[in-house]
PDB file of N, CA and C in Angstrom:
ATOM      1  N   UNK A1057      63.659  67.324  50.307  1.00  0.00           N
ATOM      2  CA  UNK A1057      63.093  66.009  50.006  1.00  0.00           C
ATOM      3  C   UNK A1057      63.973  65.312  48.969  1.00  0.00           C
ATOM      4  N   UNK A1058      64.292  64.066  49.241  1.00  0.00           N
ATOM      5  CA  UNK A1058      65.154  63.295  48.350  1.00  0.00           C
ATOM      6  C   UNK A1058      64.398  62.895  47.081  1.00  0.00           C
ATOM      7  N   UNK A1059      65.017  63.152  45.932  1.00  0.00           N
ATOM      8  CA  UNK A1059      64.447  62.758  44.640  1.00  0.00           C
ATOM      9  C   UNK A1059      65.007  61.395  44.250  1.00  0.00           C
ATOM     10  N   UNK A1060      64.132  60.520  43.764  1.00  0.00           N
ATOM     11  CA  UNK A1060      64.541  59.174  43.397  1.00  0.00           C
ATOM     12  C   UNK A1060      63.923  58.777  42.057  1.00  0.00           C
ATOM     13  N   UNK A1061      64.441  57.674  41.527  1.00  0.00           N
ATOM     14  CA  UNK A1061      63.954  57.116  40.261  1.00  0.00           C
ATOM     15  C   UNK A1061      63.871  55.602  40.441  1.00  0.00           C
ATOM     16  N   UNK A1062      62.734  55.032  40.057  1.00  0.00           N
ATOM     17  CA  UNK A1062      62.554  53.588  40.170  1.00  0.00           C
ATOM     18  C   UNK A1062      61.933  53.046  38.887  1.00  0.00           C
ATOM     19  N   UNK A1063      62.470  51.918  38.437  1.00  0.00           N
ATOM     20  CA  UNK A1063      61.883  51.182  37.308  1.00  0.00           C
ATOM     21  C   UNK A1063      61.120  50.014  37.928  1.00  0.00           C
ATOM     22  N   UNK A1064      59.845  49.897  37.575  1.00  0.00           N
ATOM     23  CA  UNK A1064      58.973  48.920  38.202  1.00  0.00           C
ATOM     24  C   UNK A1064      58.375  48.034  37.111  1.00  0.00           C
ATOM     25  N   UNK A1065      58.462  46.718  37.301  1.00  0.00           N
ATOM     26  CA  UNK A1065      57.857  45.772  36.354  1.00  0.00           C
ATOM     27  C   UNK A1065      56.810  44.978  37.120  1.00  0.00           C
ATOM     28  N   UNK A1066      55.565  45.064  36.653  1.00  0.00           N
ATOM     29  CA  UNK A1066      54.423  44.467  37.337  1.00  0.00           C
ATOM     30  C   UNK A1066      53.954  43.260  36.543  1.00  0.00           C
ATOM     31  N   UNK A1067      53.826  42.131  37.232  1.00  0.00           N
ATOM     32  CA  UNK A1067      53.428  40.877  36.598  1.00  0.00           C
ATOM     33  C   UNK A1067      52.058  40.448  37.123  1.00  0.00           C
ATOM     34  N   UNK A1068      51.353  39.676  36.317  1.00  0.00           N
ATOM     35  CA  UNK A1068      50.040  39.178  36.696  1.00  0.00           C
ATOM     36  C   UNK A1068      49.035  39.515  35.605  1.00  0.00           C
ATOM     37  N   UNK A1069      47.760  39.611  35.999  1.00  0.00           N
ATOM     38  CA  UNK A1069      46.744  40.057  35.031  1.00  0.00           C
ATOM     39  C   UNK A1069      46.729  41.586  35.082  1.00  0.00           C
ATOM     40  N   UNK A1070      47.589  42.186  34.266  1.00  0.00           N
ATOM     41  CA  UNK A1070      47.791  43.633  34.335  1.00  0.00           C
ATOM     42  C   UNK A1070      47.588  44.333  32.989  1.00  0.00           C
ATOM     43  N   UNK A1071      47.363  43.567  31.943  1.00  0.00           N
ATOM     44  CA  UNK A1071      47.040  44.180  30.646  1.00  0.00           C
ATOM     45  C   UNK A1071      45.569  43.931  30.362  1.00  0.00           C
ATOM     46  N   UNK A1072      44.918  44.933  29.737  1.00  0.00           N
ATOM     47  CA  UNK A1072      43.500  44.820  29.435  1.00  0.00           C
ATOM     48  C   UNK A1072      42.608  45.113  30.630  1.00  0.00           C
ATOM     49  N   UNK A1073      43.167  45.690  31.687  1.00  0.00           N
ATOM     50  CA  UNK A1073      42.390  46.022  32.889  1.00  0.00           C
ATOM     51  C   UNK A1073      42.544  47.515  33.247  1.00  0.00           C
ATOM     52  N   UNK A1074      42.950  48.329  32.264  1.00  0.00           N
ATOM     53  CA  UNK A1074      43.138  49.777  32.440  1.00  0.00           C
ATOM     54  C   UNK A1074      44.242  50.108  33.448  1.00  0.00           C
ATOM     55  N   UNK A1075      45.228  49.209  33.558  1.00  0.00           N
ATOM     56  CA  UNK A1075      46.330  49.432  34.506  1.00  0.00           C
ATOM     57  C   UNK A1075      47.065  50.725  34.175  1.00  0.00           C
ATOM     58  N   UNK A1076      47.382  50.922  32.885  1.00  0.00           N
ATOM     59  CA  UNK A1076      48.162  52.115  32.505  1.00  0.00           C
ATOM     60  C   UNK A1076      47.391  53.402  32.787  1.00  0.00           C
ATOM     61  N   UNK A1077      46.106  53.432  32.463  1.00  0.00           N
ATOM     62  CA  UNK A1077      45.307  54.640  32.685  1.00  0.00           C
ATOM     63  C   UNK A1077      45.205  54.957  34.180  1.00  0.00           C
ATOM     64  N   UNK A1078      44.978  53.935  34.994  1.00  0.00           N
ATOM     65  CA  UNK A1078      44.905  54.143  36.436  1.00  0.00           C
ATOM     66  C   UNK A1078      46.265  54.556  36.998  1.00  0.00           C
ATOM     67  N   UNK A1079      47.337  53.978  36.468  1.00  0.00           N
ATOM     68  CA  UNK A1079      48.680  54.354  36.915  1.00  0.00           C
ATOM     69  C   UNK A1079      48.954  55.820  36.596  1.00  0.00           C
ATOM     70  N   UNK A1080      48.532  56.257  35.412  1.00  0.00           N
ATOM     71  CA  UNK A1080      48.737  57.656  35.041  1.00  0.00           C
ATOM     72  C   UNK A1080      47.952  58.582  35.980  1.00  0.00           C
ATOM     73  N   UNK A1081      46.718  58.233  36.293  1.00  0.00           N
ATOM     74  CA  UNK A1081      45.924  59.046  37.228  1.00  0.00           C
ATOM     75  C   UNK A1081      46.597  59.119  38.595  1.00  0.00           C
ATOM     76  N   UNK A1082      47.066  57.973  39.073  1.00  0.00           N
ATOM     77  CA  UNK A1082      47.723  57.926  40.379  1.00  0.00           C
ATOM     78  C   UNK A1082      49.002  58.764  40.363  1.00  0.00           C
ATOM     79  N   UNK A1083      49.777  58.664  39.289  1.00  0.00           N
ATOM     80  CA  UNK A1083      51.016  59.444  39.176  1.00  0.00           C
ATOM     81  C   UNK A1083      50.726  60.943  39.202  1.00  0.00           C
ATOM     82  N   UNK A1084      49.648  61.356  38.522  1.00  0.00           N
ATOM     83  CA  UNK A1084      49.271  62.779  38.557  1.00  0.00           C
ATOM     84  C   UNK A1084      48.914  63.209  39.981  1.00  0.00           C
ATOM     85  N   UNK A1085      48.149  62.373  40.685  1.00  0.00           N
ATOM     86  CA  UNK A1085      47.769  62.704  42.060  1.00  0.00           C
ATOM     87  C   UNK A1085      48.995  62.844  42.958  1.00  0.00           C
ATOM     88  N   UNK A1086      50.012  62.027  42.709  1.00  0.00           N
ATOM     89  CA  UNK A1086      51.221  62.034  43.534  1.00  0.00           C
ATOM     90  C   UNK A1086      52.301  62.976  42.998  1.00  0.00           C
ATOM     91  N   UNK A1087      52.015  63.635  41.873  1.00  0.00           N
ATOM     92  CA  UNK A1087      52.965  64.555  41.241  1.00  0.00           C
ATOM     93  C   UNK A1087      54.257  63.843  40.833  1.00  0.00           C
ATOM     94  N   UNK A1088      54.108  62.643  40.279  1.00  0.00           N
ATOM     95  CA  UNK A1088      55.254  61.898  39.782  1.00  0.00           C
ATOM     96  C   UNK A1088      55.435  62.136  38.292  1.00  0.00           C
ATOM     97  N   UNK A1089      56.651  61.964  37.843  1.00  0.00           N
ATOM     98  CA  UNK A1089      56.984  62.087  36.422  1.00  0.00           C
ATOM     99  C   UNK A1089      57.473  60.732  35.929  1.00  0.00           C
ATOM    100  N   UNK A1090      57.397  60.535  34.596  1.00  0.00           N
ATOM    101  CA  UNK A1090      57.886  59.297  34.010  1.00  0.00           C
ATOM    102  C   UNK A1090      56.915  58.741  32.999  1.00  0.00           C
ATOM    103  N   UNK A1091      56.788  57.404  32.967  1.00  0.00           N
ATOM    104  CA  UNK A1091      55.911  56.766  31.991  1.00  0.00           C
ATOM    105  C   UNK A1091      55.505  55.372  32.451  1.00  0.00           C
ATOM    106  N   UNK A1092      54.503  54.833  31.757  1.00  0.00           N
ATOM    107  CA  UNK A1092      54.057  53.460  31.973  1.00  0.00           C
ATOM    108  C   UNK A1092      53.745  52.868  30.605  1.00  0.00           C
ATOM    109  N   UNK A1093      54.019  51.571  30.428  1.00  0.00           N
ATOM    110  CA  UNK A1093      53.751  50.935  29.139  1.00  0.00           C
ATOM    111  C   UNK A1093      53.488  49.443  29.323  1.00  0.00           C
ATOM    112  N   UNK A1094      52.761  48.875  28.357  1.00  0.00           N
ATOM    113  CA  UNK A1094      52.604  47.433  28.279  1.00  0.00           C
ATOM    114  C   UNK A1094      53.864  46.857  27.645  1.00  0.00           C
ATOM    115  N   UNK A1095      54.298  45.720  28.148  1.00  0.00           N
ATOM    116  CA  UNK A1095      55.432  45.016  27.559  1.00  0.00           C
ATOM    117  C   UNK A1095      54.921  43.855  26.718  1.00  0.00           C
ATOM    118  N   UNK A1096      55.719  43.439  25.759  1.00  0.00           N
ATOM    119  CA  UNK A1096      55.324  42.325  24.896  1.00  0.00           C
ATOM    120  C   UNK A1096      55.160  41.021  25.663  1.00  0.00           C
ATOM    121  N   UNK A1097      55.824  40.903  26.818  1.00  0.00           N
ATOM    122  CA  UNK A1097      55.746  39.663  27.598  1.00  0.00           C
ATOM    123  C   UNK A1097      54.518  39.602  28.509  1.00  0.00           C
ATOM    124  N   UNK A1098      53.606  40.571  28.378  1.00  0.00           N
ATOM    125  CA  UNK A1098      52.373  40.555  29.161  1.00  0.00           C
ATOM    126  C   UNK A1098      52.443  41.326  30.463  1.00  0.00           C
ATOM    127  N   UNK A1099      53.627  41.818  30.812  1.00  0.00           N
ATOM    128  CA  UNK A1099      53.775  42.607  32.031  1.00  0.00           C
ATOM    129  C   UNK A1099      53.613  44.094  31.708  1.00  0.00           C
ATOM    130  N   UNK A1100      53.544  44.908  32.754  1.00  0.00           N
ATOM    131  CA  UNK A1100      53.509  46.360  32.629  1.00  0.00           C
ATOM    132  C   UNK A1100      54.785  46.898  33.260  1.00  0.00           C
ATOM    133  N   UNK A1101      55.390  47.881  32.607  1.00  0.00           N
ATOM    134  CA  UNK A1101      56.609  48.511  33.113  1.00  0.00           C
ATOM    135  C   UNK A1101      56.352  49.995  33.331  1.00  0.00           C
ATOM    136  N   UNK A1102      56.891  50.525  34.422  1.00  0.00           N
ATOM    137  CA  UNK A1102      56.772  51.951  34.705  1.00  0.00           C
ATOM    138  C   UNK A1102      58.118  52.495  35.138  1.00  0.00           C
ATOM    139  N   UNK A1103      58.388  53.734  34.744  1.00  0.00           N
ATOM    140  CA  UNK A1103      59.569  54.454  35.207  1.00  0.00           C
ATOM    141  C   UNK A1103      59.051  55.651  35.991  1.00  0.00           C
ATOM    142  N   UNK A1104      59.400  55.711  37.265  1.00  0.00           N
ATOM    143  CA  UNK A1104      58.850  56.709  38.176  1.00  0.00           C
ATOM    144  C   UNK A1104      59.952  57.627  38.682  1.00  0.00           C
ATOM    145  N   UNK A1105      59.693  58.927  38.659  1.00  0.00           N
ATOM    146  CA  UNK A1105      60.618  59.896  39.246  1.00  0.00           C
ATOM    147  C   UNK A1105      59.842  60.855  40.132  1.00  0.00           C
ATOM    148  N   UNK A1106      60.415  61.153  41.283  1.00  0.00           N
ATOM    149  CA  UNK A1106      59.791  62.100  42.204  1.00  0.00           C
ATOM    150  C   UNK A1106      60.391  61.981  43.586  1.00  0.00           C
ATOM    151  N   UNK A1107      59.684  62.542  44.575  1.00  0.00           N
ATOM    152  CA  UNK A1107      60.122  62.448  45.958  1.00  0.00           C
ATOM    153  C   UNK A1107      60.036  60.994  46.417  1.00  0.00           C
ATOM    154  N   UNK A1108      60.984  60.576  47.237  1.00  0.00           N
ATOM    155  CA  UNK A1108      61.034  59.181  47.683  1.00  0.00           C
ATOM    156  C   UNK A1108      59.693  58.714  48.257  1.00  0.00           C
ATOM    157  N   UNK A1109      59.062  59.515  49.106  1.00  0.00           N
ATOM    158  CA  UNK A1109      57.805  59.109  49.740  1.00  0.00           C
ATOM    159  C   UNK A1109      56.720  58.817  48.710  1.00  0.00           C
ATOM    160  N   UNK A1110      56.600  59.682  47.710  1.00  0.00           N
ATOM    161  CA  UNK A1110      55.529  59.489  46.732  1.00  0.00           C
ATOM    162  C   UNK A1110      55.853  58.362  45.753  1.00  0.00           C
ATOM    163  N   UNK A1111      57.127  58.182  45.414  1.00  0.00           N
ATOM    164  CA  UNK A1111      57.504  57.035  44.570  1.00  0.00           C
ATOM    165  C   UNK A1111      57.179  55.743  45.314  1.00  0.00           C
ATOM    166  N   UNK A1112      57.463  55.698  46.611  1.00  0.00           N
ATOM    167  CA  UNK A1112      57.153  54.501  47.388  1.00  0.00           C
ATOM    168  C   UNK A1112      55.645  54.276  47.501  1.00  0.00           C
ATOM    169  N   UNK A1113      54.867  55.350  47.588  1.00  0.00           N
ATOM    170  CA  UNK A1113      53.401  55.213  47.582  1.00  0.00           C
ATOM    171  C   UNK A1113      52.924  54.615  46.264  1.00  0.00           C
ATOM    172  N   UNK A1114      53.507  55.065  45.165  1.00  0.00           N
ATOM    173  CA  UNK A1114      53.128  54.548  43.847  1.00  0.00           C
ATOM    174  C   UNK A1114      53.499  53.072  43.722  1.00  0.00           C
ATOM    175  N   UNK A1115      54.653  52.705  44.250  1.00  0.00           N
ATOM    176  CA  UNK A1115      55.065  51.295  44.210  1.00  0.00           C
ATOM    177  C   UNK A1115      54.080  50.441  45.007  1.00  0.00           C
ATOM    178  N   UNK A1116      53.627  50.940  46.159  1.00  0.00           N
ATOM    179  CA  UNK A1116      52.620  50.211  46.931  1.00  0.00           C
ATOM    180  C   UNK A1116      51.335  50.048  46.124  1.00  0.00           C
ATOM    181  N   UNK A1117      50.931  51.104  45.405  1.00  0.00           N
ATOM    182  CA  UNK A1117      49.743  51.015  44.551  1.00  0.00           C
ATOM    183  C   UNK A1117      49.958  49.950  43.474  1.00  0.00           C
ATOM    184  N   UNK A1118      51.162  49.875  42.915  1.00  0.00           N
ATOM    185  CA  UNK A1118      51.460  48.893  41.866  1.00  0.00           C
ATOM    186  C   UNK A1118      51.274  47.460  42.356  1.00  0.00           C
ATOM    187  N   UNK A1119      51.425  47.222  43.647  1.00  0.00           N
ATOM    188  CA  UNK A1119      51.199  45.877  44.197  1.00  0.00           C
ATOM    189  C   UNK A1119      49.717  45.490  44.146  1.00  0.00           C
ATOM    190  N   UNK A1120      48.826  46.483  44.062  1.00  0.00           N
ATOM    191  CA  UNK A1120      47.381  46.228  43.980  1.00  0.00           C
ATOM    192  C   UNK A1120      46.862  46.472  42.571  1.00  0.00           C
ATOM    193  N   UNK A1121      47.170  47.665  42.034  1.00  0.00           N
ATOM    194  CA  UNK A1121      46.664  48.042  40.721  1.00  0.00           C
ATOM    195  C   UNK A1121      45.188  48.393  40.774  1.00  0.00           C
ATOM    196  N   UNK A1122      44.577  48.578  39.605  1.00  0.00           N
ATOM    197  CA  UNK A1122      43.148  48.893  39.551  1.00  0.00           C
ATOM    198  C   UNK A1122      42.305  47.676  39.945  1.00  0.00           C
ATOM    199  N   UNK A1123      41.001  47.873  40.147  1.00  0.00           N
ATOM    200  CA  UNK A1123      40.142  46.790  40.658  1.00  0.00           C
ATOM    201  C   UNK A1123      40.194  45.481  39.867  1.00  0.00           C
ATOM    202  N   UNK A1124      40.280  45.514  38.546  1.00  0.00           N
ATOM    203  CA  UNK A1124      40.251  44.283  37.753  1.00  0.00           C
ATOM    204  C   UNK A1124      41.605  43.581  37.664  1.00  0.00           C
ATOM    205  N   UNK A1125      42.666  44.229  38.117  1.00  0.00           N
ATOM    206  CA  UNK A1125      44.007  43.641  38.015  1.00  0.00           C
ATOM    207  C   UNK A1125      44.208  42.555  39.065  1.00  0.00           C
ATOM    208  N   UNK A1126      45.097  41.634  38.759  1.00  0.00           N
ATOM    209  CA  UNK A1126      45.540  40.623  39.736  1.00  0.00           C
ATOM    210  C   UNK A1126      47.061  40.585  39.662  1.00  0.00           C
ATOM    211  N   UNK A1127      47.700  41.373  40.503  1.00  0.00           N
ATOM    212  CA  UNK A1127      49.153  41.500  40.507  1.00  0.00           C
ATOM    213  C   UNK A1127      49.754  40.309  41.253  1.00  0.00           C
ATOM    214  N   UNK A1128      50.713  39.645  40.593  1.00  0.00           N
ATOM    215  CA  UNK A1128      51.375  38.505  41.232  1.00  0.00           C
ATOM    216  C   UNK A1128      52.782  38.851  41.721  1.00  0.00           C
ATOM    217  N   UNK A1129      53.444  39.823  41.077  1.00  0.00           N
ATOM    218  CA  UNK A1129      54.764  40.248  41.560  1.00  0.00           C
ATOM    219  C   UNK A1129      55.097  41.629  41.027  1.00  0.00           C
ATOM    220  N   UNK A1130      55.967  42.314  41.770  1.00  0.00           N
ATOM    221  CA  UNK A1130      56.448  43.646  41.394  1.00  0.00           C
ATOM    222  C   UNK A1130      57.960  43.647  41.588  1.00  0.00           C
ATOM    223  N   UNK A1131      58.673  43.885  40.494  1.00  0.00           N
ATOM    224  CA  UNK A1131      60.131  43.957  40.528  1.00  0.00           C
ATOM    225  C   UNK A1131      60.536  45.428  40.488  1.00  0.00           C
ATOM    226  N   UNK A1132      61.335  45.854  41.450  1.00  0.00           N
ATOM    227  CA  UNK A1132      61.736  47.261  41.561  1.00  0.00           C
ATOM    228  C   UNK A1132      63.241  47.375  41.385  1.00  0.00           C
ATOM    229  N   UNK A1133      63.653  48.261  40.495  1.00  0.00           N
ATOM    230  CA  UNK A1133      65.066  48.571  40.317  1.00  0.00           C
ATOM    231  C   UNK A1133      65.252  50.062  40.567  1.00  0.00           C
ATOM    232  N   UNK A1134      66.040  50.400  41.574  1.00  0.00           N
ATOM    233  CA  UNK A1134      66.325  51.809  41.868  1.00  0.00           C
ATOM    234  C   UNK A1134      67.447  52.290  40.959  1.00  0.00           C
ATOM    235  N   UNK A1135      67.249  53.452  40.364  1.00  0.00           N
ATOM    236  CA  UNK A1135      68.238  54.036  39.451  1.00  0.00           C
ATOM    237  C   UNK A1135      68.588  55.441  39.932  1.00  0.00           C
ATOM    238  N   UNK A1136      69.603  56.036  39.327  1.00  0.00           N
ATOM    239  CA  UNK A1136      69.966  57.414  39.665  1.00  0.00           C
ATOM    240  C   UNK A1136      68.911  58.371  39.132  1.00  0.00           C
ATOM    241  N   UNK A1137      68.498  59.329  39.972  1.00  0.00           N
ATOM    242  CA  UNK A1137      67.518  60.335  39.560  1.00  0.00           C
ATOM    243  C   UNK A1137      68.099  61.188  38.437  1.00  0.00           C
ATOM    244  N   UNK A1138      67.313  61.405  37.387  1.00  0.00           N
ATOM    245  CA  UNK A1138      67.755  62.224  36.251  1.00  0.00           C
ATOM    246  C   UNK A1138      66.911  63.495  36.131  1.00  0.00           C
ATOM    247  N   UNK A1139      65.599  63.384  36.319  1.00  0.00           N
ATOM    248  CA  UNK A1139      64.724  64.548  36.184  1.00  0.00           C
ATOM    249  C   UNK A1139      64.462  64.926  34.749  1.00  0.00           C
ATOM    250  N   UNK A1140      64.353  63.925  33.880  1.00  0.00           N
ATOM    251  CA  UNK A1140      64.233  64.193  32.449  1.00  0.00           C
ATOM    252  C   UNK A1140      62.797  64.348  31.950  1.00  0.00           C
ATOM    253  N   UNK A1141      61.799  64.115  32.798  1.00  0.00           N
ATOM    254  CA  UNK A1141      60.405  64.118  32.338  1.00  0.00           C
ATOM    255  C   UNK A1141      59.655  65.354  32.819  1.00  0.00           C
ATOM    256  N   UNK A1142      58.737  65.838  31.966  1.00  0.00           N
ATOM    257  CA  UNK A1142      57.893  66.976  32.328  1.00  0.00           C
ATOM    258  C   UNK A1142      56.574  66.513  32.919  1.00  0.00           C
ATOM    259  N   UNK A1143      56.161  65.285  32.581  1.00  0.00           N
ATOM    260  CA  UNK A1143      54.885  64.776  33.061  1.00  0.00           C
ATOM    261  C   UNK A1143      54.950  63.243  33.132  1.00  0.00           C
ATOM    262  N   UNK A1144      53.789  62.614  33.261  1.00  0.00           N
ATOM    263  CA  UNK A1144      53.726  61.155  33.318  1.00  0.00           C
ATOM    264  C   UNK A1144      52.895  60.684  32.130  1.00  0.00           C
ATOM    265  N   UNK A1145      53.512  59.885  31.262  1.00  0.00           N
ATOM    266  CA  UNK A1145      52.894  59.498  29.992  1.00  0.00           C
ATOM    267  C   UNK A1145      52.595  58.010  29.929  1.00  0.00           C
ATOM    268  N   UNK A1146      51.648  57.681  29.071  1.00  0.00           N
ATOM    269  CA  UNK A1146      51.425  56.294  28.691  1.00  0.00           C
ATOM    270  C   UNK A1146      52.154  56.101  27.368  1.00  0.00           C
ATOM    271  N   UNK A1147      53.099  55.168  27.336  1.00  0.00           N
ATOM    272  CA  UNK A1147      53.836  54.886  26.100  1.00  0.00           C
ATOM    273  C   UNK A1147      53.146  53.727  25.372  1.00  0.00           C
ATOM    274  N   UNK A1148      53.139  53.813  24.053  1.00  0.00           N
ATOM    275  CA  UNK A1148      52.512  52.769  23.223  1.00  0.00           C
ATOM    276  C   UNK A1148      53.526  52.082  22.360  1.00  0.00           C
TER     277      UNK A1148
END
């Protein structure tokens, strides 16, 4: 299985709606590694590492987010896989 790394920036009503907590739960279910954080500009950023299929599933989830979110856009940047994370964290 091909390992990949993607940096994802989610725009819309994504802060204050438990986006990070739901993203962490989803990442655990998909066995992804990396992190998610709120950005000062009001967006949410995530760095995802794992099998291509599961990273793509997570990106699809990011287009919806949790029930209270209203995602308007998702920017994806593919990077070289590093494998530097042991788990999936919420950064503050």
